[in-house]
mmCIF file of C-alpha atoms and ligand atoms in Angstrom:
data_model
loop_
_atom_site.group_PDB
_atom_site.id
_atom_site.type_symbol
_atom_site.label_atom_id
_atom_site.label_comp_id
_atom_site.label_asym_id
_atom_site.label_seq_id
_atom_site.Cartn_x
_atom_site.Cartn_y
_atom_site.Cartn_z
ATOM 1 C CA MET B 193 -60.949 -27.143 -2.185
ATOM 2 C CA GLU B 194 -60.055 -23.627 -2.662
ATOM 3 C CA GLN B 195 -61.560 -21.606 -6.208
ATOM 4 C CA THR B 196 -59.598 -19.367 -7.907
ATOM 5 C CA LEU B 197 -62.157 -17.229 -10.173
ATOM 6 C CA THR B 198 -60.075 -16.817 -12.885
ATOM 7 C CA GLN B 199 -61.232 -13.345 -14.911
ATOM 8 C CA ALA B 200 -61.408 -13.052 -18.385
ATOM 9 C CA ALA B 201 -59.481 -10.079 -19.754
ATOM 10 C CA PRO B 202 -61.986 -7.396 -20.179
ATOM 11 C CA VAL B 203 -62.596 -6.703 -24.056
ATOM 12 C CA ARG B 204 -62.190 -3.876 -25.029
ATOM 13 C CA ARG B 205 -65.000 -2.214 -27.113
ATOM 14 C CA GLN B 206 -65.246 -1.314 -30.440
ATOM 15 C CA ARG B 207 -64.305 2.626 -31.047
ATOM 16 C CA ILE B 208 -66.956 4.445 -33.321
ATOM 17 C CA LEU B 209 -65.943 7.601 -33.858
ATOM 18 C CA SER B 210 -67.876 10.528 -36.041
ATOM 19 C CA GLY B 211 -68.694 14.424 -36.717
ATOM 20 C CA ILE B 212 -70.976 16.682 -38.232
ATOM 21 C CA GLN B 213 -70.543 20.364 -38.629
ATOM 22 C CA PRO B 214 -71.416 23.452 -37.348
ATOM 23 C CA SER B 215 -72.005 24.871 -40.861
ATOM 24 C CA GLY B 216 -75.752 25.968 -39.983
ATOM 25 C CA THR B 217 -78.730 23.832 -37.897
ATOM 26 C CA PRO B 218 -78.498 20.360 -38.414
ATOM 27 C CA THR B 219 -81.095 19.163 -41.021
ATOM 28 C CA LEU B 220 -83.840 15.960 -41.032
ATOM 29 C CA GLY B 221 -81.596 14.411 -43.077
ATOM 30 C CA ASN B 222 -78.661 14.636 -40.676
ATOM 31 C CA TYR B 223 -81.104 13.673 -37.668
ATOM 32 C CA ILE B 224 -81.743 10.766 -39.891
ATOM 33 C CA GLY B 225 -79.095 9.765 -41.595
ATOM 34 C CA ALA B 226 -76.551 10.692 -39.081
ATOM 35 C CA MET B 227 -77.409 12.066 -35.851
ATOM 36 C CA ARG B 228 -80.342 9.303 -34.010
ATOM 37 C CA ASN B 229 -77.932 6.204 -35.265
ATOM 38 C CA TRP B 230 -75.691 7.340 -32.641
ATOM 39 C CA LYS B 231 -77.943 7.482 -30.560
ATOM 40 C CA LEU B 232 -78.262 3.716 -30.417
ATOM 41 C CA LEU B 233 -74.251 2.675 -30.388
ATOM 42 C CA GLU B 234 -73.799 4.673 -27.014
ATOM 43 C CA ASP B 235 -74.601 0.885 -25.460
ATOM 44 C CA GLU B 236 -72.777 -0.812 -27.038
ATOM 45 C CA TYR B 237 -69.569 0.829 -28.409
ATOM 46 C CA ASP B 238 -66.947 3.006 -26.613
ATOM 47 C CA CYS B 239 -68.717 7.093 -28.912
ATOM 48 C CA LEU B 240 -66.899 9.555 -29.511
ATOM 49 C CA TYR B 241 -68.805 12.619 -31.543
ATOM 50 C CA MET B 242 -66.805 15.575 -32.565
ATOM 51 C CA ILE B 243 -68.353 18.398 -33.474
ATOM 52 C CA ALA B 244 -66.276 19.344 -37.024
ATOM 53 C CA ASP B 245 -65.282 23.626 -36.577
ATOM 54 C CA LEU B 246 -62.344 22.559 -38.373
ATOM 55 C CA HIS B 247 -64.547 21.230 -41.069
ATOM 56 C CA THR B 248 -66.873 23.978 -41.714
ATOM 57 C CA ILE B 249 -63.976 26.739 -42.370
ATOM 58 C CA THR B 250 -63.471 25.362 -46.110
ATOM 59 C CA VAL B 251 -66.351 28.016 -46.868
ATOM 60 C CA ARG B 252 -66.642 31.046 -45.026
ATOM 61 C CA GLN B 253 -67.916 32.171 -42.355
ATOM 62 C CA GLU B 254 -69.077 34.653 -39.351
ATOM 63 C CA PRO B 255 -67.001 33.958 -36.859
ATOM 64 C CA ALA B 256 -70.475 34.713 -33.864
ATOM 65 C CA LYS B 257 -72.646 32.628 -36.839
ATOM 66 C CA LEU B 258 -70.577 29.862 -36.451
ATOM 67 C CA ARG B 259 -69.550 29.968 -32.714
ATOM 68 C CA GLN B 260 -73.591 30.057 -31.284
ATOM 69 C CA GLN B 261 -74.217 27.316 -34.236
ATOM 70 C CA SER B 262 -70.973 24.811 -32.692
ATOM 71 C CA ILE B 263 -72.682 25.953 -28.892
ATOM 72 C CA GLN B 264 -76.214 25.141 -30.914
ATOM 73 C CA LEU B 265 -74.995 21.680 -32.164
ATOM 74 C CA LEU B 266 -73.719 20.268 -28.990
ATOM 75 C CA ALA B 267 -77.463 20.924 -27.025
ATOM 76 C CA LEU B 268 -78.745 19.826 -29.767
ATOM 77 C CA LEU B 269 -76.823 16.245 -29.307
ATOM 78 C CA LEU B 270 -77.455 16.426 -25.618
ATOM 79 C CA ALA B 271 -81.348 17.055 -26.978
ATOM 80 C CA ILE B 272 -81.733 13.915 -28.933
ATOM 81 C CA GLY B 273 -80.466 11.651 -26.001
ATOM 82 C CA LEU B 274 -76.573 11.394 -26.137
ATOM 83 C CA ASP B 275 -75.035 10.691 -23.052
ATOM 84 C CA PRO B 276 -71.845 12.974 -22.544
ATOM 85 C CA ASP B 277 -70.212 9.734 -19.735
ATOM 86 C CA LYS B 278 -70.917 7.360 -21.976
ATOM 87 C CA ASN B 279 -70.278 9.208 -25.772
ATOM 88 C CA VAL B 280 -66.751 11.540 -25.536
ATOM 89 C CA LEU B 281 -68.119 15.309 -27.282
ATOM 90 C CA PHE B 282 -65.896 17.806 -28.113
ATOM 91 C CA PHE B 283 -65.095 20.275 -30.501
ATOM 92 C CA GLN B 284 -62.862 19.259 -33.110
ATOM 93 C CA SER B 285 -60.726 22.349 -32.885
ATOM 94 C CA HIS B 286 -60.269 21.915 -28.716
ATOM 95 C CA VAL B 287 -58.024 19.171 -29.785
ATOM 96 C CA THR B 288 -54.941 20.420 -31.191
ATOM 97 C CA GLN B 289 -53.755 16.430 -32.368
ATOM 98 C CA HIS B 290 -56.649 17.104 -35.485
ATOM 99 C CA ALA B 291 -55.042 19.484 -36.837
ATOM 100 C CA GLN B 292 -51.857 18.184 -36.557
ATOM 101 C CA MET B 293 -52.736 14.910 -37.446
ATOM 102 C CA SER B 294 -54.268 16.506 -41.200
ATOM 103 C CA TRP B 295 -50.471 18.357 -42.589
ATOM 104 C CA LEU B 296 -48.727 14.164 -41.337
ATOM 105 C CA LEU B 297 -51.556 12.476 -43.260
ATOM 106 C CA ASN B 298 -50.750 15.831 -45.999
ATOM 107 C CA CYS B 299 -47.424 14.268 -46.999
ATOM 108 C CA PHE B 300 -49.659 10.786 -48.148
ATOM 109 C CA THR B 301 -52.017 11.843 -50.110
ATOM 110 C CA TYR B 302 -51.709 12.765 -53.444
ATOM 111 C CA MET B 303 -53.282 15.671 -55.296
ATOM 112 C CA GLY B 304 -54.820 12.996 -57.367
ATOM 113 C CA GLU B 305 -56.929 10.655 -55.133
ATOM 114 C CA MET B 306 -57.941 14.783 -53.876
ATOM 115 C CA SER B 307 -59.331 15.933 -57.359
ATOM 116 C CA ARG B 308 -61.625 12.759 -57.512
ATOM 117 C CA MET B 309 -63.418 13.596 -54.612
ATOM 118 C CA THR B 310 -66.724 14.732 -55.881
ATOM 119 C CA GLN B 311 -67.405 17.056 -52.378
ATOM 120 C CA PHE B 312 -64.576 18.962 -53.594
ATOM 121 C CA LYS B 313 -66.878 19.031 -56.797
ATOM 122 C CA ASP B 314 -69.493 19.874 -55.799
ATOM 123 C CA LYS B 315 -68.755 22.013 -53.273
ATOM 124 C CA SER B 316 -65.843 24.456 -55.201
ATOM 125 C CA ALA B 317 -68.544 24.359 -57.796
ATOM 126 C CA LYS B 318 -71.108 26.048 -54.793
ATOM 127 C CA HIS B 319 -68.242 28.467 -53.636
ATOM 128 C CA ALA B 320 -66.681 29.754 -56.791
ATOM 129 C CA ASP B 321 -65.048 33.147 -55.223
ATOM 130 C CA ASN B 322 -63.472 30.879 -52.454
ATOM 131 C CA VAL B 323 -61.520 27.332 -54.342
ATOM 132 C CA ASN B 324 -59.282 27.566 -51.002
ATOM 133 C CA CYS B 325 -56.869 24.230 -50.201
ATOM 134 C CA GLY B 326 -58.561 23.475 -46.963
ATOM 135 C CA LEU B 327 -61.918 22.562 -49.516
ATOM 136 C CA PHE B 328 -58.946 20.495 -51.476
ATOM 137 C CA THR B 329 -58.101 18.406 -48.664
ATOM 138 C CA TYR B 330 -60.771 18.227 -46.314
ATOM 139 C CA PRO B 331 -60.866 14.755 -46.196
ATOM 140 C CA VAL B 332 -57.145 14.817 -45.050
ATOM 141 C CA LEU B 333 -58.133 15.780 -42.135
ATOM 142 C CA MET B 334 -61.873 13.799 -41.244
ATOM 143 C CA ALA B 335 -59.302 10.929 -41.796
ATOM 144 C CA GLY B 336 -57.268 11.893 -39.208
ATOM 145 C CA ASP B 337 -60.429 12.363 -37.251
ATOM 146 C CA ILE B 338 -61.134 8.861 -37.950
ATOM 147 C CA LEU B 339 -57.764 7.497 -37.179
ATOM 148 C CA LEU B 340 -56.884 9.063 -34.486
ATOM 149 C CA TYR B 341 -59.154 7.390 -32.293
ATOM 150 C CA GLN B 342 -58.022 4.180 -33.728
ATOM 151 C CA ALA B 343 -62.106 4.389 -34.899
ATOM 152 C CA ASN B 344 -63.379 0.958 -35.835
ATOM 153 C CA LEU B 345 -67.004 2.064 -37.037
ATOM 154 C CA VAL B 346 -67.527 5.278 -38.524
ATOM 155 C CA PRO B 347 -72.161 5.848 -39.000
ATOM 156 C CA VAL B 348 -72.135 7.968 -41.068
ATOM 157 C CA GLY B 349 -74.574 9.136 -44.345
ATOM 158 C CA VAL B 350 -74.131 7.425 -47.484
ATOM 159 C CA ASP B 351 -72.538 10.461 -49.488
ATOM 160 C CA GLN B 352 -69.624 9.767 -47.090
ATOM 161 C CA THR B 353 -69.018 6.894 -48.301
ATOM 162 C CA GLN B 354 -66.354 8.128 -50.284
ATOM 163 C CA HIS B 355 -64.381 10.129 -47.811
ATOM 164 C CA LEU B 356 -63.885 6.745 -46.042
ATOM 165 C CA GLU B 357 -62.603 5.380 -48.903
ATOM 166 C CA ILE B 358 -59.460 7.577 -49.482
ATOM 167 C CA CYS B 359 -59.843 7.075 -45.444
ATOM 168 C CA ARG B 360 -58.942 3.569 -45.940
ATOM 169 C CA ASP B 361 -56.105 4.372 -48.257
ATOM 170 C CA ILE B 362 -54.684 6.516 -46.578
ATOM 171 C CA ALA B 363 -54.307 4.127 -43.004
ATOM 172 C CA ALA B 364 -53.156 0.942 -45.617
ATOM 173 C CA ARG B 365 -50.689 3.446 -47.449
ATOM 174 C CA VAL B 366 -49.322 4.548 -43.727
ATOM 175 C CA ASN B 367 -49.635 0.861 -42.599
ATOM 176 C CA GLY B 368 -48.055 -0.228 -44.969
ATOM 177 C CA LEU B 369 -44.755 2.359 -44.817
ATOM 178 C CA TYR B 370 -44.677 2.211 -41.108
ATOM 179 C CA GLY B 371 -46.127 -0.926 -40.200
ATOM 180 C CA ASN B 372 -49.235 -1.571 -37.611
ATOM 181 C CA VAL B 373 -49.914 2.620 -36.931
ATOM 182 C CA PHE B 374 -53.337 3.162 -37.447
ATOM 183 C CA THR B 375 -56.406 0.753 -36.977
ATOM 184 C CA MET B 376 -58.874 0.244 -40.305
ATOM 185 C CA PRO B 377 -62.342 1.518 -39.810
ATOM 186 C CA GLU B 378 -65.331 0.704 -41.807
ATOM 187 C CA GLY B 379 -68.436 2.511 -42.561
ATOM 188 C CA TYR B 380 -71.573 1.963 -40.194
ATOM 189 C CA TYR B 381 -74.497 3.105 -42.580
ATOM 190 C CA SER B 382 -78.347 3.284 -41.348
ATOM 191 C CA LYS B 383 -80.159 1.011 -43.669
ATOM 192 C CA VAL B 384 -83.069 3.442 -44.076
ATOM 193 C CA GLY B 385 -82.758 7.239 -44.686
ATOM 194 C CA ALA B 386 -79.068 7.014 -45.052
ATOM 195 C CA ARG B 387 -80.097 9.793 -47.876
ATOM 196 C CA VAL B 388 -83.031 11.820 -47.348
ATOM 197 C CA MET B 389 -83.461 14.170 -50.779
ATOM 198 C CA SER B 390 -83.869 18.089 -50.220
ATOM 199 C CA LEU B 391 -87.568 18.981 -50.480
ATOM 200 C CA GLN B 392 -87.343 21.065 -53.382
ATOM 201 C CA GLU B 393 -84.669 19.344 -55.510
ATOM 202 C CA PRO B 394 -85.296 16.161 -55.073
ATOM 203 C CA THR B 395 -82.303 13.862 -56.359
ATOM 204 C CA ARG B 396 -79.827 16.285 -55.161
ATOM 205 C CA LYS B 397 -79.146 15.081 -51.260
ATOM 206 C CA MET B 398 -80.645 17.841 -48.054
ATOM 207 C CA SER B 399 -77.892 19.965 -47.232
ATOM 208 C CA LYS B 400 -78.187 22.951 -44.684
ATOM 209 C CA SER B 401 -76.323 24.847 -46.486
ATOM 210 C CA ASP B 402 -78.772 25.387 -49.586
ATOM 211 C CA PRO B 403 -81.722 28.255 -49.386
ATOM 212 C CA ASP B 404 -84.077 27.611 -46.746
ATOM 213 C CA ASP B 405 -87.338 25.639 -48.168
ATOM 214 C CA CYS B 406 -85.339 22.957 -49.061
ATOM 215 C CA PHE B 407 -84.596 21.470 -45.812
ATOM 216 C CA ILE B 408 -86.202 20.881 -42.828
ATOM 217 C CA SER B 409 -84.198 21.736 -40.224
ATOM 218 C CA ILE B 410 -84.690 20.032 -37.038
ATOM 219 C CA LEU B 411 -85.107 23.751 -34.966
ATOM 220 C CA ASP B 412 -88.254 23.937 -37.419
ATOM 221 C CA GLY B 413 -91.241 24.841 -35.251
ATOM 222 C CA PRO B 414 -94.847 23.311 -36.520
ATOM 223 C CA ASP B 415 -95.599 26.082 -39.238
ATOM 224 C CA ALA B 416 -92.523 25.972 -40.727
ATOM 225 C CA VAL B 417 -92.746 21.993 -40.914
ATOM 226 C CA ARG B 418 -95.908 22.689 -42.411
ATOM 227 C CA ARG B 419 -95.063 24.780 -45.205
ATOM 228 C CA LYS B 420 -92.270 23.305 -45.718
ATOM 229 C CA VAL B 421 -93.651 19.771 -46.210
ATOM 230 C CA ARG B 422 -97.022 21.301 -48.424
ATOM 231 C CA ARG B 423 -94.121 23.118 -51.141
ATOM 232 C CA ALA B 424 -92.227 20.001 -51.141
ATOM 233 C CA VAL B 425 -91.700 19.013 -55.404
ATOM 234 C CA THR B 426 -93.653 16.163 -56.368
ATOM 235 C CA ASP B 427 -94.882 14.809 -59.801
ATOM 236 C CA SER B 428 -98.157 15.093 -61.723
ATOM 237 C CA ASP B 429 -99.051 11.226 -61.741
ATOM 238 C CA GLY B 430 -100.599 11.582 -58.132
ATOM 239 C CA GLU B 431 -100.097 8.579 -57.403
ATOM 240 C CA ILE B 432 -98.403 7.100 -54.364
ATOM 241 C CA ARG B 433 -95.205 4.629 -55.278
ATOM 242 C CA PHE B 434 -92.326 3.706 -54.196
ATOM 243 C CA ASP B 435 -90.037 4.811 -57.612
ATOM 244 C CA PRO B 436 -86.675 6.749 -57.261
ATOM 245 C CA GLU B 437 -85.850 6.970 -60.333
ATOM 246 C CA ASN B 438 -88.990 8.327 -61.747
ATOM 247 C CA LYS B 439 -90.330 9.521 -58.157
ATOM 248 C CA PRO B 440 -88.196 11.302 -56.653
ATOM 249 C CA GLY B 441 -89.789 13.453 -54.206
ATOM 250 C CA VAL B 442 -92.978 11.085 -53.601
ATOM 251 C CA SER B 443 -90.382 8.535 -52.811
ATOM 252 C CA ASN B 444 -88.240 10.656 -50.745
ATOM 253 C CA LEU B 445 -92.012 11.833 -48.981
ATOM 254 C CA LEU B 446 -92.435 7.578 -47.733
ATOM 255 C CA SER B 447 -88.827 7.893 -47.253
ATOM 256 C CA ILE B 448 -89.182 10.537 -44.358
ATOM 257 C CA LEU B 449 -92.481 8.237 -42.920
ATOM 258 C CA SER B 450 -90.327 4.779 -43.727
ATOM 259 C CA ALA B 451 -87.836 6.138 -41.878
ATOM 260 C CA LEU B 452 -90.126 7.925 -38.597
ATOM 261 C CA THR B 453 -92.717 5.921 -38.325
ATOM 262 C CA GLY B 454 -90.846 2.226 -38.718
ATOM 263 C CA GLU B 455 -93.178 1.182 -40.847
ATOM 264 C CA LYS B 456 -91.416 -0.268 -44.493
ATOM 265 C CA VAL B 457 -91.861 1.555 -47.256
ATOM 266 C CA ASP B 458 -93.614 -0.483 -49.309
ATOM 267 C CA ALA B 459 -96.074 -1.103 -46.956
ATOM 268 C CA LEU B 460 -96.727 2.052 -46.827
ATOM 269 C CA ALA B 461 -96.996 3.006 -50.320
ATOM 270 C CA GLU B 462 -98.936 -0.269 -50.317
ATOM 271 C CA SER B 463 -101.232 1.531 -47.909
ATOM 272 C CA MET B 464 -101.514 4.928 -48.781
ATOM 273 C CA ALA B 465 -101.990 3.658 -52.990
ATOM 274 C CA GLY B 466 -105.438 5.677 -53.825
ATOM 275 C CA LYS B 467 -104.800 8.214 -52.182
ATOM 276 C CA GLY B 468 -104.164 11.337 -52.897
ATOM 277 C CA TYR B 469 -100.336 13.945 -52.277
ATOM 278 C CA GLY B 470 -102.301 15.790 -49.423
ATOM 279 C CA GLU B 471 -102.825 13.080 -47.430
ATOM 280 C CA LEU B 472 -99.300 11.508 -47.752
ATOM 281 C CA LYS B 473 -97.911 14.703 -46.984
ATOM 282 C CA SER B 474 -99.997 15.241 -43.824
ATOM 283 C CA ALA B 475 -98.644 12.269 -42.435
ATOM 284 C CA VAL B 476 -95.162 13.380 -43.487
ATOM 285 C CA THR B 477 -95.749 16.665 -41.210
ATOM 286 C CA ASP B 478 -97.629 14.725 -38.628
ATOM 287 C CA ALA B 479 -94.556 12.029 -37.736
ATOM 288 C CA VAL B 480 -91.992 15.343 -38.447
ATOM 289 C CA ILE B 481 -93.813 17.842 -36.485
ATOM 290 C CA GLY B 482 -93.852 14.930 -33.646
ATOM 291 C CA THR B 483 -90.486 13.634 -33.598
ATOM 292 C CA LEU B 484 -89.257 17.476 -33.346
ATOM 293 C CA GLU B 485 -90.534 18.566 -30.920
ATOM 294 C CA PRO B 486 -89.773 16.725 -27.812
ATOM 295 C CA ILE B 487 -86.045 17.609 -29.066
ATOM 296 C CA GLN B 488 -86.893 21.058 -29.735
ATOM 297 C CA ALA B 489 -88.032 20.891 -25.559
ATOM 298 C CA SER B 490 -84.745 19.546 -24.805
ATOM 299 C CA PHE B 491 -83.104 22.055 -27.264
ATOM 300 C CA THR B 492 -84.167 25.002 -24.924
ATOM 301 C CA GLN B 493 -83.546 23.900 -21.790
ATOM 302 C CA TYR B 494 -79.833 23.389 -22.666
ATOM 303 C CA MET B 495 -79.379 26.412 -24.035
ATOM 304 C CA GLY B 496 -80.491 27.598 -20.904
ATOM 305 C CA ASP B 497 -77.320 26.224 -19.153
ATOM 306 C CA LYS B 498 -74.476 27.264 -20.607
ATOM 307 C CA ALA B 499 -72.106 26.214 -17.935
ATOM 308 C CA TYR B 500 -72.998 23.106 -17.942
ATOM 309 C CA LEU B 501 -72.333 22.897 -21.529
ATOM 310 C CA GLU B 502 -69.423 24.517 -20.653
ATOM 311 C CA SER B 503 -68.512 21.015 -18.605
ATOM 312 C CA VAL B 504 -69.843 18.124 -20.888
ATOM 313 C CA TYR B 505 -67.000 19.896 -24.355
ATOM 314 C CA ARG B 506 -64.237 20.889 -21.375
ATOM 315 C CA SER B 507 -64.037 17.158 -20.075
ATOM 316 C CA GLY B 508 -65.336 15.356 -23.327
ATOM 317 C CA ALA B 509 -62.250 17.720 -25.346
ATOM 318 C CA GLU B 510 -59.369 15.945 -22.867
ATOM 319 C CA ARG B 511 -60.675 12.742 -22.881
ATOM 320 C CA ALA B 512 -60.637 12.938 -26.226
ATOM 321 C CA SER B 513 -57.036 14.825 -26.685
ATOM 322 C CA ARG B 514 -55.689 11.355 -24.164
ATOM 323 C CA ILE B 515 -56.093 9.249 -27.219
ATOM 324 C CA ALA B 516 -55.517 11.397 -30.141
ATOM 325 C CA GLU B 517 -51.813 12.387 -28.147
ATOM 326 C CA ARG B 518 -51.276 8.560 -28.004
ATOM 327 C CA THR B 519 -51.807 8.079 -32.112
ATOM 328 C CA LEU B 520 -50.337 11.768 -32.995
ATOM 329 C CA SER B 521 -46.850 10.300 -30.720
ATOM 330 C CA LYS B 522 -46.727 6.483 -32.337
ATOM 331 C CA LEU B 523 -46.650 7.643 -35.506
ATOM 332 C CA MET B 524 -44.725 10.889 -34.586
ATOM 333 C CA LYS B 525 -42.079 8.634 -33.924
ATOM 334 C CA LYS B 526 -42.392 6.249 -36.878
ATOM 335 C CA ILE B 527 -41.526 8.504 -39.721
ATOM 336 C CA GLY B 528 -38.766 9.719 -37.526
ATOM 337 C CA PHE B 529 -39.173 13.430 -36.015
ATOM 338 C CA VAL B 530 -37.313 13.494 -32.211
ATOM 339 C CA GLY B 531 -39.277 13.060 -29.607
ATOM 340 C CA ARG B 532 -39.413 15.693 -27.200
HETATM 341 P P1 ATP H 679 -73.401 20.412 -45.309
HETATM 342 O O1 ATP H 679 -74.449 21.525 -45.625
HETATM 343 O O2 ATP H 679 -72.855 22.551 -44.654
HETATM 344 O O3 ATP H 679 -72.254 20.633 -46.328
HETATM 345 P P2 ATP H 679 -74.214 18.574 -45.011
HETATM 346 O O4 ATP H 679 -75.669 18.855 -44.501
HETATM 347 O O5 ATP H 679 -73.307 17.517 -45.644
HETATM 348 O O6 ATP H 679 -73.052 20.243 -44.336
HETATM 349 P P3 ATP H 679 -72.287 17.402 -42.224
HETATM 350 O O7 ATP H 679 -71.671 18.245 -41.121
HETATM 351 O O8 ATP H 679 -71.078 17.202 -43.304
HETATM 352 O O9 ATP H 679 -74.121 17.909 -42.960
HETATM 353 O O10 ATP H 679 -72.897 15.968 -42.940
HETATM 354 C C1 ATP H 679 -72.751 15.282 -41.124
HETATM 355 C C2 ATP H 679 -73.609 13.380 -41.051
HETATM 356 O O11 ATP H 679 -75.272 14.017 -41.306
HETATM 357 C C3 ATP H 679 -73.208 13.093 -41.312
HETATM 358 O O12 ATP H 679 -72.882 11.559 -41.797
HETATM 359 C C4 ATP H 679 -73.439 13.227 -43.274
HETATM 360 O O13 ATP H 679 -73.471 11.944 -43.982
HETATM 361 C C5 ATP H 679 -75.015 13.138 -42.925
HETATM 362 N N1 ATP H 679 -76.248 13.447 -43.428
HETATM 363 C C6 ATP H 679 -75.994 14.518 -43.937
HETATM 364 N N2 ATP H 679 -76.790 14.802 -45.551
HETATM 365 C C7 ATP H 679 -77.568 13.426 -45.116
HETATM 366 C C8 ATP H 679 -78.947 14.243 -45.636
HETATM 367 N N3 ATP H 679 -79.708 14.308 -46.935
HETATM 368 N N4 ATP H 679 -78.959 12.103 -46.065
HETATM 369 C C9 ATP H 679 -79.065 11.703 -45.014
HETATM 370 N N5 ATP H 679 -77.342 11.863 -43.837
HETATM 371 C C10 ATP H 679 -77.087 12.999 -44.648
HETATM 372 N N1 LTN H 680 -67.347 15.051 -43.226
HETATM 373 C C1 LTN H 680 -68.164 14.746 -42.876
HETATM 374 C C2 LTN H 680 -68.493 15.688 -41.095
HETATM 375 C C3 LTN H 680 -66.900 14.794 -40.426
HETATM 376 C C4 LTN H 680 -66.482 13.723 -39.845
HETATM 377 C C5 LTN H 680 -65.906 13.039 -39.342
HETATM 378 C C6 LTN H 680 -67.686 12.466 -40.483
HETATM 379 C C7 LTN H 680 -66.195 15.366 -40.328
HETATM 380 N N2 LTN H 680 -64.743 14.796 -39.520
HETATM 381 C C8 LTN H 680 -65.923 11.808 -39.379
HETATM 382 C C9 LTN H 680 -67.149 10.723 -39.648
HETATM 383 C C10 LTN H 680 -65.964 11.468 -39.642
HETATM 384 C C11 LTN H 680 -69.472 15.122 -42.903
HETATM 385 O O1 LTN H 680 -70.622 14.759 -42.777
HETATM 386 N N3 LTN H 680 -69.604 16.084 -43.701
#
């Protein structure tokens, strides 16, 4: 008897999109909260990772520095191990559909929604001399980034929750008006280290655009790491205990240690109970240096091969824009524009 093999239809893997701004060198917070999780997803999902350079100009940038930081960020994504064949790595500004989508979505977003965004409030206070419209509509550009690729999941740090919510609201509104245009995306947050705090002001998140001693950069050498951790703000009661509300500095160090060693925060706090802050800091220093050294070595190699970097971002932009164009044309048709 003849046997026929019935092949199951290929199931499309879930799609992931995320982005990081080239607004400086990434910090340990970016690494723990976002970048290193991206590597864990590449075998199970279709992943696109974008260098969000359009978002970066919401704050004034020096052109040469922006260019250098952008290339460095690409080299860093490769250095943390992202495989450019499995992941689409690209610059946001190379895929023109982002700017186009952002305009369309601006017309489906309300001023009131944007005024509630905490990042807008924070950044406009920080850059009071340049409260531009781009800063105000930043979440719309971000919503477009996600929706263009019909992403199912968006791995980000918890500071992006509000932006993700607004993206879902916009998607629901457009779908409500025109039928199924967009896939509804979900946030994907890591359990440990989703919010690494500033070393100097441990009640605020560690941010790459803050003063240098507040953060550890992925490219900081051992001396800088040692110095910054030694100077990290703690408290005066001398007890190692995980209590973010009353002991934000010590708790932040414990979280960092836990994120880098894989040991649970409670277990670490228990094993360190009775020890001094000096010992905690030295354990954190060792863990950070041990994590960063191999990344930095690989980064230096990638930076030495500009032609390779160029081939990665060119191919990334081509692959990304093919997907993005499909969604953009679909929406434009639904809205009622005459097709080209
Ligand atoms: P900027 O300081 O310029 O606003 P940023 O440091 O907040 O930038 P982004 O490029 O906006 O970094 O964010 C990249 C990713 O890193 C996002 O997913 C964000 O949630 C995550 N992230 C940023 N800071 C932290 C942090 N302190 N802890 C955990 N995750 C973070
Ligand atoms: N706003 C994000 C960076 C970003 C992003 C995105 C993240 C821009 N576009 C799309 C996820 C999906 C931030 O991390 N500050």
